């Protein structure tokens, strides 16, 4: 059993706590959260104890930490946890400041550190990746990533989120890198505020299209909206020299109703915790493998930085109206 | 060009007239119908002329006849047309009286006679048949034929129709024989009147389930309702030793609407002339091949008798509550 | 926390143990199994202790028992557990002998006893039931239940299974009663041995079609095969006066591959523990509700007897070749 | 009956000839083609006679002309036909030279002239348009147009085609204008040569992504490839404030095969004449309505120019690497 501490017991932290508790190789020992109610709820459900960050890092029996605190603390906690010799599961994004993140890259290069890009652990997206790997559609030529949230977050959140590209599309930048198997070299983005003028007033977008191009000419389109109107819209099309493979939306049941108005299928999963519940479990199971040394982390700190780099480039392209070339640090 | 005469210019006769007229090898020369308006409409659209049945049979330039008159005339016209050396396209059923039909079987055994079981010419059903033939699902073990009309016919029609099994399910009996590739030896049927009590008052059913069994143990279920509530419901599942192949309903468009209530697809084809429009064209094209001698009829008079035999057996099973063994004449 | 004992730690018992252990209101205290290895494995995973049946029934702190032992012990354990005042979760079938089961019905009528017909807890089947309840397709007229196993069990199992209707189709009889909302009054069944002659040599069938009819004329078809060749085939169509609602098969992912050969979707769930994993969890959660007194059991002992009655009737119909009328005890 | 002349009896001209011949209000009287074999084949099938362009324009009994000759002749024939008072059905594009086309715009503004953008007449695309019009998905925010050919044309054709944007994507530019209901104001395009290096050597692309943006901020992505590997890939997603409506690919049958490898559906239509056969018929039927004065042309010469303008802008954007602003003439 590996002993874990959770830092940050908000919505996503609680998911990780539940999954760690249920995993046969993991034991959640400590919960850190300045909000007592959050921490206590997790403790009651899992038998963990409250602790401070310092206590966690100083306790040599703690094998790993799950960092699900506010984004501005991620980098600091990663560095401290790594210094204390602990394995790290860090929520995305690794930081909002690309320069700071790049500055830590060398230091965290060898860390047992898994960045929480949960989509890489979704069974359907993994299956799609496997189809590409086994050549089911030949040589990959282009990607279409559709990623629309069910409904926009509060404007108060939008204001501190880092903007649509850094906050929301960063998952899609990670997925694009993972599937393209080649680094995007150029980014072009257009955005609009069509869903809610308050979002525009807060300086952000709610609708965007981003183009990525690799050195070999592969093209990727990322389509984002903060509000789909029909649930969590998470689809991928990967187009190759011998066909196309795609992952479709997940529905809440297999039930259909056939009437004179046509065939109505049940809605898509609406909530990200439902849509990706299996992915979150698999992600935690992978962290157990990293802890045990059986596997290297599938998503490294450098992957976190690279996704942030694309998000920052898309933000700049959208501001300048011109394509942006990517220069790895 | 083969010269044709149409006998019976009702709804189905007009379809055959249109398809014959459009076919590059066929010319519609005569239309016979006691109702002047029907005949005249077809003549106006195709350039054919009105004629009597006698004129048609006596005109040695007429190569073939399309018999789409009332069911009680089918057998007589088939015999006369055959006697006159003409190729015959005869609508189903060949007769309502099994004994009479069996009595004519020997005489019409060698005739160039195509019975109008249009479903055998449907592209999807033909494709399903081809899948079976090429062993895509191994050795056939069972069939599920779902065949529901959009809405019931007038009760006045029901009264003279011969009953659900002879009037409606006869198509399904033909399809079952075509796909099973082995003669059903036993029939069991249950029926109910659930759609419209008037149909029950007229002595008929509107809902039925028929089981067929072949000597080798293959099983077939035929599901019928006079009213689907969602269009023309025409589906087949063929289950074999290595999988299943099925033909699904035809939709009116490929459009979907995704909202918070789920995914709504456009309705199924509602009208049999829409659902089977391509099948009716293909059926007439096959008749041209029969006329030219390039092919033997795909559906013979004996096929028409065999389907009627199953329909009669189902009717009796339903009346007696016991399985009925089939005894070919 | 309710204290549970598991009697029978085979494949299905282990599932129930895992789900009970994971449930926040349930604690698995004891495991009973003559096979040490089975019991020990469950104990290691859950912290439960081995015990004998007598110890379980005599321990007044045990709130409920999960009976997953061999079928011939179900009834005896139900009666003893009920006598000991414990809530009961009993695997299906309640017994192989209808007379014995009927004999115990009065005694167990008031018991807090849940029969393990897991399909009633499947999210899609529950959704279909809800569609019927809210009148989405009008008044129910007929059902089509397709229930094919991925592959046949060992012939050694077939021999003691009670036969296809009692062993396999009993789930479908329960589902039919649950959805029809009216007791079937007549049963007719045909069966064949098409999959494996060894099954026939053992006196059983591998392919069957069963018709049910209610007093009001509703019709139900149950289609069974011991081997689908394409995974666990579990589908329902419920046809009503205003349309149809259906539950389709569950796929292992949402991935499709589009090539010149067409569109290939990922396979269906192949293993019943995968297909119904959520149903098994929901079933155990319902047992917790029964234990707490918040809800009455959704599936009573009488439901178990009624499904067995239909299975026995189908077996007799198949043997006699005639419909069988159902006479409730 | 309206008397028509066909100018250009190549592949697409023959389609128009067949559809005109089959239409009850249209009669094909003349065929013009320098290649005798082409013209003669059409004459044999339809009863039309060969003629020269001058004869057609001078014959006052000719009501309309169908211009399906080489692109460089379109504009000249349109002007001459209009001068001669004839209704015009002109294949796309109206010209390869935007300046020339714009120069003729005023002169042809009032003409009874229908440009052959067949996709506007596809039943599914029309249904999608109707869904937008009736507000089924709220206010339109973005479009995704996927338009991939089954396989690339010969390089000899590519060389004189005007390039991917003018030759192939021009259909998509027309569809985007039709559905957006607002003129795109900016265009950005990236392209690659991934399918066939010969196409690149000929100075063209085979893979492209084009972004369009309207003044109100609506976004449209057009995805093109010269080779899909899985048939004619023609899909549209229209995303609105209350959901999404989409038109999916057309399959060659409704047949599926279910095996342990999953579900295989039949391939998509592979050939544009199959995929759009109904659209071509509907387009000709619309031309009959234009001839009769019952309706104004749904696609005007100005629509043809506007689509060309977007294609030219996309070509320039791709060459310069920067967005291009659209300036209507």
Coordinates of C-alpha atoms in Angstrom, one line a residue, chain B:
Chain B
X1 CA -38.1 -2.7 -76.7
X2 CA -40.6 -5.1 -75.2
X3 CA -44.3 -4.1 -75.4
X4 CA -46.2 -4.3 -72.2
X5 CA -49.8 -4.1 -71.1
X6 CA -50.9 -3.1 -67.7
X7 CA -54.0 -4.7 -66.3
X8 CA -55.3 -2.7 -63.3
X9 CA -54.3 0.9 -63.0
X10 CA -54.7 1.4 -59.2
X11 CA -52.1 2.7 -56.9
X12 CA -49.6 -0.2 -57.4
X13 CA -50.4 -0.5 -61.1
X14 CA -49.5 3.1 -61.6
X15 CA -46.1 2.5 -59.9
X16 CA -45.4 -0.3 -62.3
X17 CA -46.5 1.8 -65.3
X18 CA -44.1 4.6 -64.3
X19 CA -41.2 2.3 -63.8
X20 CA -41.9 0.4 -67.1
X21 CA -42.1 3.7 -69.0
X22 CA -38.8 4.9 -67.6
X23 CA -37.0 1.6 -68.4
X24 CA -35.0 1.8 -71.6
X25 CA -36.0 -1.7 -72.7
X26 CA -39.8 -1.5 -71.9
X27 CA -42.6 0.3 -73.6
X28 CA -46.1 0.5 -72.0
X29 CA -48.5 0.0 -74.9
X30 CA -51.9 -0.7 -73.3
X31 CA -53.7 0.0 -70.0
X32 CA -56.7 -2.0 -69.0
X33 CA -58.9 -0.8 -66.2
X34 CA -62.7 -0.7 -65.8
X35 CA -62.3 2.7 -64.0
X36 CA -61.7 5.1 -66.9
X37 CA -60.1 7.8 -64.8
X38 CA -57.4 5.4 -63.6
X39 CA -56.6 4.1 -67.0
X40 CA -56.6 7.6 -68.6
X41 CA -54.2 9.0 -66.0
X42 CA -51.7 6.3 -66.8
X43 CA -52.2 6.8 -70.6
X44 CA -51.6 10.5 -70.3
X45 CA -48.4 10.0 -68.4
X46 CA -46.9 7.3 -70.6
X47 CA -48.4 7.5 -74.0
X48 CA -50.1 4.1 -73.6
X49 CA -53.6 3.4 -75.0
X50 CA -56.7 2.0 -73.3
X51 CA -57.6 -1.6 -74.2
X52 CA -59.7 -4.5 -73.0
X53 CA -58.3 -7.6 -71.5
X54 CA -59.3 -9.5 -74.6
X55 CA -57.6 -7.1 -76.9
X56 CA -54.4 -7.4 -74.9
X57 CA -54.3 -11.2 -74.9
X58 CA -55.2 -11.3 -78.6
X59 CA -52.5 -8.8 -79.6
X60 CA -49.5 -10.9 -80.6
X61 CA -47.2 -7.9 -80.5
X62 CA -47.7 -7.6 -76.7
X63 CA -44.7 -9.3 -75.1
X64 CA -45.7 -9.2 -71.5
X65 CA -48.5 -8.2 -69.1
X66 CA -48.4 -6.6 -65.7
X67 CA -51.3 -7.9 -63.6
X68 CA -52.2 -5.5 -60.9
X69 CA -55.9 -6.0 -60.9
X70 CA -58.0 -7.2 -57.9
X71 CA -56.7 -10.4 -56.3
X72 CA -59.6 -12.6 -57.4
X73 CA -58.6 -12.1 -61.0
X74 CA -54.9 -12.8 -60.7
X75 CA -55.0 -16.5 -61.3
X76 CA -57.3 -16.4 -64.3
X77 CA -55.3 -13.6 -66.0
X78 CA -52.0 -15.5 -65.3
X79 CA -53.4 -18.6 -67.0
X80 CA -54.8 -16.7 -69.9
X81 CA -51.6 -14.7 -70.4
X82 CA -49.5 -17.8 -70.2
X83 CA -51.8 -19.5 -72.7
X84 CA -51.3 -16.5 -75.0
X85 CA -47.5 -16.9 -74.7
X86 CA -46.9 -13.7 -72.8
X87 CA -44.4 -13.0 -70.0
X88 CA -46.2 -12.2 -66.8
X89 CA -45.5 -9.9 -63.9
X90 CA -48.3 -10.7 -61.3
X91 CA -48.9 -8.8 -58.1
X92 CA -49.1 -10.7 -54.9
X93 CA -50.9 -12.8 -53.6
X94 CA -51.4 -15.1 -56.6
X95 CA -54.8 -16.0 -55.1
X96 CA -56.7 -16.1 -51.8
X97 CA -57.6 -19.7 -52.2
X98 CA -54.7 -22.1 -51.6
X99 CA -56.4 -25.1 -53.3
X100 CA -57.0 -23.1 -56.5
X101 CA -53.5 -21.8 -56.5
X102 CA -52.0 -25.2 -55.9
X103 CA -54.2 -26.5 -58.7
X104 CA -52.6 -24.1 -61.2
X105 CA -49.0 -24.8 -60.1
X106 CA -48.2 -27.5 -62.5
X107 CA -49.6 -25.5 -65.4
X108 CA -47.6 -22.4 -64.6
X109 CA -44.4 -24.2 -63.6
X110 CA -42.5 -23.3 -66.7
X111 CA -44.1 -19.9 -67.3
X112 CA -42.1 -16.7 -67.6
X113 CA -43.9 -15.4 -64.6
X114 CA -42.6 -13.1 -61.9
X115 CA -44.6 -12.7 -58.7
X116 CA -44.4 -9.2 -57.3
X117 CA -42.8 -9.8 -53.9
X118 CA -41.0 -6.4 -54.1
X119 CA -39.0 -6.9 -50.9
X120 CA -36.7 -9.4 -52.6
X121 CA -35.6 -6.4 -54.7
X122 CA -34.8 -4.0 -51.9
X123 CA -31.1 -3.1 -52.0
X124 CA -30.6 -3.6 -48.3
X125 CA -32.4 -6.9 -48.1
X126 CA -30.5 -8.1 -51.2
X127 CA -27.3 -7.0 -49.5
X128 CA -28.3 -9.0 -46.3
X129 CA -29.0 -12.0 -48.5
X130 CA -25.5 -11.6 -50.1
X131 CA -23.9 -11.4 -46.6
X132 CA -25.6 -14.7 -45.8
X133 CA -24.5 -16.2 -49.1
X134 CA -20.9 -15.3 -48.6
X135 CA -20.9 -16.7 -45.1
X136 CA -20.3 -13.4 -43.3
X137 CA -22.2 -14.7 -40.2
X138 CA -21.6 -18.4 -40.7
X139 CA -24.4 -20.9 -41.0
X140 CA -27.9 -19.4 -40.6
X141 CA -29.7 -20.4 -37.4
X142 CA -32.6 -18.0 -36.9
X143 CA -34.4 -15.0 -38.4
X144 CA -36.3 -12.1 -36.8
X145 CA -38.5 -10.4 -39.4
X146 CA -40.2 -7.2 -38.1
X147 CA -42.8 -5.9 -40.4
X148 CA -45.1 -3.2 -39.2
X149 CA -47.3 -1.0 -41.3
X150 CA -47.4 2.7 -40.5
X151 CA -51.2 2.7 -40.0
X152 CA -54.0 0.3 -40.6
X153 CA -56.0 0.1 -43.8
X154 CA -59.7 1.0 -43.8
X155 CA -61.9 -1.7 -42.2
X156 CA -63.7 -2.1 -45.5
X157 CA -60.4 -3.3 -47.0
X158 CA -59.6 -5.5 -44.0
X159 CA -62.9 -7.3 -44.5
X160 CA -62.0 -8.5 -48.0
X161 CA -58.2 -8.7 -47.5
X162 CA -58.0 -12.4 -46.6
X163 CA -56.8 -11.5 -43.1
X164 CA -53.5 -10.2 -41.7
X165 CA -51.5 -13.3 -42.5
X166 CA -52.6 -13.6 -46.2
X167 CA -52.8 -9.9 -46.9
X168 CA -49.9 -8.4 -45.0
X169 CA -47.6 -11.1 -43.6
X170 CA -47.4 -12.9 -46.9
X171 CA -44.5 -10.7 -47.8
X172 CA -42.8 -11.8 -44.7
X173 CA -43.5 -15.5 -45.4
X174 CA -41.9 -15.0 -48.8
X175 CA -38.8 -13.2 -47.2
X176 CA -38.5 -16.0 -44.7
X177 CA -38.4 -18.7 -47.4
X178 CA -36.0 -16.6 -49.5
X179 CA -33.5 -16.2 -46.6
X180 CA -33.9 -19.5 -44.8
X181 CA -33.0 -21.4 -47.9
X182 CA -35.0 -24.3 -46.4
X183 CA -38.7 -24.8 -46.4
X184 CA -40.5 -24.1 -43.1
X185 CA -42.2 -27.3 -41.9
X186 CA -44.2 -26.0 -39.0
X187 CA -46.0 -22.8 -38.2
X188 CA -47.3 -21.5 -34.9
X189 CA -49.1 -18.1 -34.7
X190 CA -50.8 -16.0 -32.0
X191 CA -52.7 -12.8 -32.8
X192 CA -54.4 -10.0 -30.9
X193 CA -56.6 -7.1 -31.7
X194 CA -54.9 -4.2 -29.9
X195 CA -54.8 -1.4 -32.4
X196 CA -58.5 -0.9 -33.5
X197 CA -61.5 -2.9 -32.1
X198 CA -63.2 -2.4 -35.5
X199 CA -60.6 -4.7 -37.1
X200 CA -61.5 -7.3 -34.5
X201 CA -65.2 -6.8 -35.2
X202 CA -64.4 -7.4 -38.9
X203 CA -62.9 -10.8 -37.8
X204 CA -59.3 -9.9 -38.2
X205 CA -56.2 -9.3 -36.1
X206 CA -53.9 -6.3 -36.1
X207 CA -51.0 -7.7 -34.0
X208 CA -49.4 -11.1 -34.6
X209 CA -46.4 -13.2 -33.8
X210 CA -45.6 -16.2 -36.0
X211 CA -43.0 -18.8 -35.4
X212 CA -41.6 -20.9 -38.3
X213 CA -39.5 -24.0 -37.9
X214 CA -37.6 -25.9 -40.5
X215 CA -36.7 -29.5 -40.6
X216 CA -33.1 -28.7 -39.5
X217 CA -34.3 -26.7 -36.6
X218 CA -33.9 -23.2 -37.9
X219 CA -36.3 -20.8 -36.2
X220 CA -37.9 -17.7 -37.6
X221 CA -40.1 -15.1 -35.8
X222 CA -42.3 -12.8 -37.8
X223 CA -43.6 -9.8 -35.9
X224 CA -46.5 -7.8 -37.4
X225 CA -48.6 -4.9 -36.4
X226 CA -51.0 -2.9 -38.6
X227 CA -49.8 0.3 -36.9
X228 CA -46.3 1.2 -35.9
X229 CA -46.8 4.8 -34.9
X230 CA -43.3 5.6 -36.3
X231 CA -43.4 4.9 -40.0
X232 CA -42.9 1.9 -42.1
X233 CA -41.0 -0.6 -39.8
X234 CA -39.3 -3.1 -42.0
X235 CA -36.3 -4.8 -40.4
X236 CA -34.6 -8.2 -40.6
X237 CA -32.1 -9.9 -38.3
X238 CA -30.4 -13.0 -39.5
X239 CA -28.5 -14.8 -36.8
X240 CA -25.8 -17.3 -37.7
X241 CA -23.1 -19.4 -36.2
X242 CA -20.5 -16.6 -36.5
X243 CA -22.6 -13.5 -35.9
X244 CA -25.6 -11.6 -37.0
X245 CA -26.5 -9.5 -40.0
X246 CA -29.4 -7.1 -40.0
X247 CA -31.1 -4.6 -42.3
X248 CA -32.4 -1.5 -40.5
X249 CA -35.2 1.0 -41.2
X250 CA -34.7 3.6 -43.9
X251 CA -34.8 7.3 -42.7
X252 CA -36.1 10.2 -44.6
X253 CA -32.8 12.1 -44.2
X254 CA -29.5 11.8 -42.4
X255 CA -30.2 14.9 -40.3
X256 CA -29.9 14.8 -36.5
X257 CA -30.7 17.4 -33.9
X258 CA -28.8 17.4 -30.7
X259 CA -30.3 19.2 -27.7
X260 CA -30.5 18.7 -24.0
X261 CA -33.2 16.2 -24.6
X262 CA -30.9 13.9 -26.5
X263 CA -30.3 13.2 -30.2
X264 CA -33.3 13.2 -32.5
X265 CA -32.9 11.6 -35.9
X266 CA -35.3 12.2 -38.8
X267 CA -38.3 9.9 -39.1
X268 CA -38.4 6.6 -41.0
X269 CA -40.0 6.4 -44.4
X270 CA -43.7 6.3 -43.8
X271 CA -45.2 5.2 -47.1
X272 CA -44.5 1.9 -48.7
X273 CA -44.1 3.5 -52.1
X274 CA -41.3 5.6 -50.7
X275 CA -39.7 2.9 -48.6
X276 CA -39.6 0.5 -51.6
X277 CA -39.3 2.9 -54.5
X278 CA -35.9 1.5 -55.5
X279 CA -37.2 -2.1 -55.0
X280 CA -40.1 -1.4 -57.4
X281 CA -37.7 -0.1 -60.0
X282 CA -35.4 -3.1 -59.6
X283 CA -38.3 -5.5 -59.8
X284 CA -39.4 -4.0 -63.2
X285 CA -35.8 -4.1 -64.4
X286 CA -35.7 -7.8 -63.5
X287 CA -38.9 -8.3 -65.5
X288 CA -37.1 -6.8 -68.5
X289 CA -34.4 -9.4 -68.0
X290 CA -37.0 -12.1 -67.8
X291 CA -38.6 -10.8 -71.0
X292 CA -35.2 -10.8 -72.8
X293 CA -34.5 -14.3 -71.6
X294 CA -31.3 -13.2 -69.9
X295 CA -32.5 -14.4 -66.5
X296 CA -35.1 -16.8 -65.0
X297 CA -37.7 -15.2 -62.8
X298 CA -36.4 -14.7 -59.2
X299 CA -39.9 -15.2 -57.8
X300 CA -41.9 -18.0 -59.5
X301 CA -45.6 -18.9 -59.3
X302 CA -44.6 -21.7 -57.0
X303 CA -43.0 -19.2 -54.7
X304 CA -46.3 -17.3 -54.6
X305 CA -48.1 -20.5 -53.7
X306 CA -45.6 -21.5 -51.0
X307 CA -46.0 -18.1 -49.3
X308 CA -49.7 -18.4 -49.5
X309 CA -49.4 -21.9 -47.9
X310 CA -47.6 -20.5 -44.9
X311 CA -50.1 -17.7 -44.6
X312 CA -53.0 -20.2 -44.6
X313 CA -51.2 -22.3 -42.1
X314 CA -50.6 -19.3 -39.8
X315 CA -54.2 -18.4 -40.1
X316 CA -55.2 -22.0 -39.1
X317 CA -52.7 -22.1 -36.2
X318 CA -54.0 -18.9 -34.8
X319 CA -57.6 -20.2 -35.1
X320 CA -56.8 -23.6 -33.5
X321 CA -54.2 -22.5 -31.0
X322 CA -51.9 -25.3 -32.1
X323 CA -48.9 -25.6 -34.4
X324 CA -49.6 -26.6 -38.0
X325 CA -47.5 -28.8 -40.1
X326 CA -46.9 -27.8 -43.7
X327 CA -47.7 -30.3 -46.4
X328 CA -46.6 -29.1 -49.8
X329 CA -49.1 -30.1 -52.4

